[in-house]
C-alpha positions as MATLAB code, in Angstrom:
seq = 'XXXXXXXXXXXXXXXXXXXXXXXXXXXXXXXXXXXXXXXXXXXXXXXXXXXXXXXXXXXXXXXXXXXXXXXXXXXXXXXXXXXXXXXXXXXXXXXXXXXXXXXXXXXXXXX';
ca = [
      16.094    6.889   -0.511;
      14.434    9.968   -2.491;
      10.673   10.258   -2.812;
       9.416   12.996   -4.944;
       6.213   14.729   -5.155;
       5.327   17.356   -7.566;
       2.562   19.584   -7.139;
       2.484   22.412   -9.542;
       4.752   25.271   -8.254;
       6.997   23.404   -6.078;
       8.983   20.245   -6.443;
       8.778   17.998   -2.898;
      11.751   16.019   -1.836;
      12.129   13.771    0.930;
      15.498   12.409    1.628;
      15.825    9.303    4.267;
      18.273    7.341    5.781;
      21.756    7.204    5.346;
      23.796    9.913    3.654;
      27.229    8.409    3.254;
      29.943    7.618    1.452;
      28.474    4.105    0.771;
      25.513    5.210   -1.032;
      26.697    8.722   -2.104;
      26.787    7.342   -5.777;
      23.249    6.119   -5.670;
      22.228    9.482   -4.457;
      23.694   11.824   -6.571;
      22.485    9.798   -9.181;
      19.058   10.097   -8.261;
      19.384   14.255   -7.491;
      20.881   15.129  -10.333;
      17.625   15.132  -12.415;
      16.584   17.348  -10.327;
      18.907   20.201  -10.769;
      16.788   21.522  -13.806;
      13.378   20.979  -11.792;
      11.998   24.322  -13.147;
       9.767   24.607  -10.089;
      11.092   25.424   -6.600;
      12.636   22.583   -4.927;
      12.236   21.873   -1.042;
      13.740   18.915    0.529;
      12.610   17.176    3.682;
      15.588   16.088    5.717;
      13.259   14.851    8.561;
      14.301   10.630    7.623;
      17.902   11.132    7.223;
      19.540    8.726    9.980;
      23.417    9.350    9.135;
      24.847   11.737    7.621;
      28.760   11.873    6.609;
      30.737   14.841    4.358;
      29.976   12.514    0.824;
      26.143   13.511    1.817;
      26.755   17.104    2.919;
      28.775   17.464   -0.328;
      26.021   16.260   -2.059;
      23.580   19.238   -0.663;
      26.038   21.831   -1.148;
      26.328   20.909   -4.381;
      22.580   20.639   -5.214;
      22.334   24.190   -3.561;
      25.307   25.729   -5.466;
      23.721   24.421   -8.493;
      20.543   25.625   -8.670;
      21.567   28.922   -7.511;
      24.189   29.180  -10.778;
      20.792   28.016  -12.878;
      18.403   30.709  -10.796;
      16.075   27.818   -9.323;
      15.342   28.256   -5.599;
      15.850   25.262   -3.033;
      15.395   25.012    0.215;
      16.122   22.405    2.940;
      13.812   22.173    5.652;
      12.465   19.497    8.665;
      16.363   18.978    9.618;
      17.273   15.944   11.205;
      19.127   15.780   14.574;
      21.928   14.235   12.812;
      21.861   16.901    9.754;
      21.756   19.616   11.592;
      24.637   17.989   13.909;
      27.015   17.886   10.871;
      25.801   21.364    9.380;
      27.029   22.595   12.733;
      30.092   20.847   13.302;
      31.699   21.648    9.514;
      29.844   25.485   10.330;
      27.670   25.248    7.319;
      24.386   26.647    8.507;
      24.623   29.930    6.920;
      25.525   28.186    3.653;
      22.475   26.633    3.440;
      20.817   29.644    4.801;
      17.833   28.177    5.922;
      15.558   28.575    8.618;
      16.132   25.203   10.729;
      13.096   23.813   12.735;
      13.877   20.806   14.023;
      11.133   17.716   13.527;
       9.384   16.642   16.644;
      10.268   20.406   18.443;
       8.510   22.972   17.238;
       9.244   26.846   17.926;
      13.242   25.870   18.171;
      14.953   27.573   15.366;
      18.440   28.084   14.273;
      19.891   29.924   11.926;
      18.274   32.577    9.473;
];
């Protein structure tokens, strides 16, 4: 599920449960509008439950994206299981966030 919140600078995201290959569809469908969001886009990862390579694809693409179009995006309140599969397929300095995990503040990985 997406939720969206504009203010007027930044474009807020919130992602939540399952990013898999059985909704992947569904959610590229729904973030693809948002690849031309002229204002900076930052998505909450804090509600994502599962996460498989369909839903990591689907984040590198959004990132790749707006980078080839000059529109920032950042990921940010990483959930356990995001930051799980970021680490296991060594994708944290792609994303090149900084990664504070929800619920344990001050504990940061990556840039």
């Amino acid at each position: 599920m997406l939720k969206l919140k504009r203010m007027k600078t930044r474009c807020h995201a919130t992602l939540e449960g399952e990013m898999t290959i059985y909704n992947a569809m569904a959610l590229k469908e729904a973030l693809l509008p948002l690849l031309d969001e002229p204002r900076e886009l930052a998505i909450k990862l804090t509600g994502v439950t599962e996460i498989d390579s369909a839903g990591v694809q689907l984040l590198m693409m959004m990132k790749r994206e707006r980078a080839a179009r000059d529109l920032p995006m950042t990921l940010s309140d990483h959930s356990r299981e995001v930051l799980d599969a970021f680490e296991l397929m060594d994708l944290v300095g792609f994303f090149n966030d900084p990664i504070v995990l929800s619920g344990e503040k001050g504990e940061r990985h990556g840039n």
